[in-house]
CSV table of C-alpha atoms in Angstrom, one decimal:
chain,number,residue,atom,x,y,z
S,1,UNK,CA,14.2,5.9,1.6
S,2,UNK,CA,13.6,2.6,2.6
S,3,UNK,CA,10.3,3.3,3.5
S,4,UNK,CA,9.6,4.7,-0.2
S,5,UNK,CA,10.4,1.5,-1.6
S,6,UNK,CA,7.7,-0.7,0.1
S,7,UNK,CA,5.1,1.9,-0.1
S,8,UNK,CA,6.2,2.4,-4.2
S,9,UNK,CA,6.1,-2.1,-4.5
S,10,UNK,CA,2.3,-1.5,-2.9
S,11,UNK,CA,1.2,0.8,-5.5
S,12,UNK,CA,1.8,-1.4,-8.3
S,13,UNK,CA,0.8,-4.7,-6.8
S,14,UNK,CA,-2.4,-2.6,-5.8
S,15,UNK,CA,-2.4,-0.9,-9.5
S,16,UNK,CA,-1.9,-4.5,-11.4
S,17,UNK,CA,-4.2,-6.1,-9.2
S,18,UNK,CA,-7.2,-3.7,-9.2
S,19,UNK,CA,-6.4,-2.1,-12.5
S,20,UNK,CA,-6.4,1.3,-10.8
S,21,UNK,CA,-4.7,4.5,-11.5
S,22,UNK,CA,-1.3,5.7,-9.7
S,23,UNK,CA,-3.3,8.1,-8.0
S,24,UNK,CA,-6.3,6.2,-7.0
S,25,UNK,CA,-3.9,3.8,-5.4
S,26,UNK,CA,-1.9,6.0,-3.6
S,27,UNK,CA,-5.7,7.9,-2.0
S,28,UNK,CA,-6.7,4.0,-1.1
S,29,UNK,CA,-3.3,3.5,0.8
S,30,UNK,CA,-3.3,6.7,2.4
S,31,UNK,CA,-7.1,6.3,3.4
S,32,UNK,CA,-6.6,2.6,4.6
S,33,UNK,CA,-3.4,3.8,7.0
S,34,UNK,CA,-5.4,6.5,8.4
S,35,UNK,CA,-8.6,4.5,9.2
S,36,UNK,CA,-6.2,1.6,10.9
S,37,UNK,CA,-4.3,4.1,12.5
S,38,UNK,CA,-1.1,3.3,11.3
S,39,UNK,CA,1.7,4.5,9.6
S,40,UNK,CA,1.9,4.5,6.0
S,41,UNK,CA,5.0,2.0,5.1
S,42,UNK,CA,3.1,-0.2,7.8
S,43,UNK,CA,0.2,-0.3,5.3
S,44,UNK,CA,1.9,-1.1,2.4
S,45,UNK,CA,3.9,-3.8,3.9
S,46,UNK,CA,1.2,-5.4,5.0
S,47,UNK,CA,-0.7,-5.2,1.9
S,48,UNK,CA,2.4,-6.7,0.2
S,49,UNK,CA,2.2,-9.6,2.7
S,50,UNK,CA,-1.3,-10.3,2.2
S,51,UNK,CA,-0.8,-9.9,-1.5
S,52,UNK,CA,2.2,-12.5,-1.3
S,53,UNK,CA,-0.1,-14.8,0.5
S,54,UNK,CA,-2.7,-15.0,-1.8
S,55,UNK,CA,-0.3,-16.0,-4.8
């Protein structure tokens, strides 16, 4: 459950920052994990991180 909630906080930093559909966001996260090989929470919490650091 845990895992759901950082993957669910990437979407819609993704969605507000790119101004990109629920959908679309989710493909780009699941594509992006796949390429790099890691696992999808993993993703998304590093895009949250990156996102924070850019604020």
């Amino acid at each position: 459950m845990e895992n759901r909630g950082v993957i669910e906080h990437a979407k819609g930093a993704l969605m507000a920052s790119r101004g990109i559909g629920e959908d679309t966001t989710f493909a780009s996260l699941v594509d992006a994990s796949q390429r790099e090989n890691v696992k999808l929470a993993a993703k998304a919490h590093r895009m949250i991180t990156s996102l924070d650091c850019r604020s």
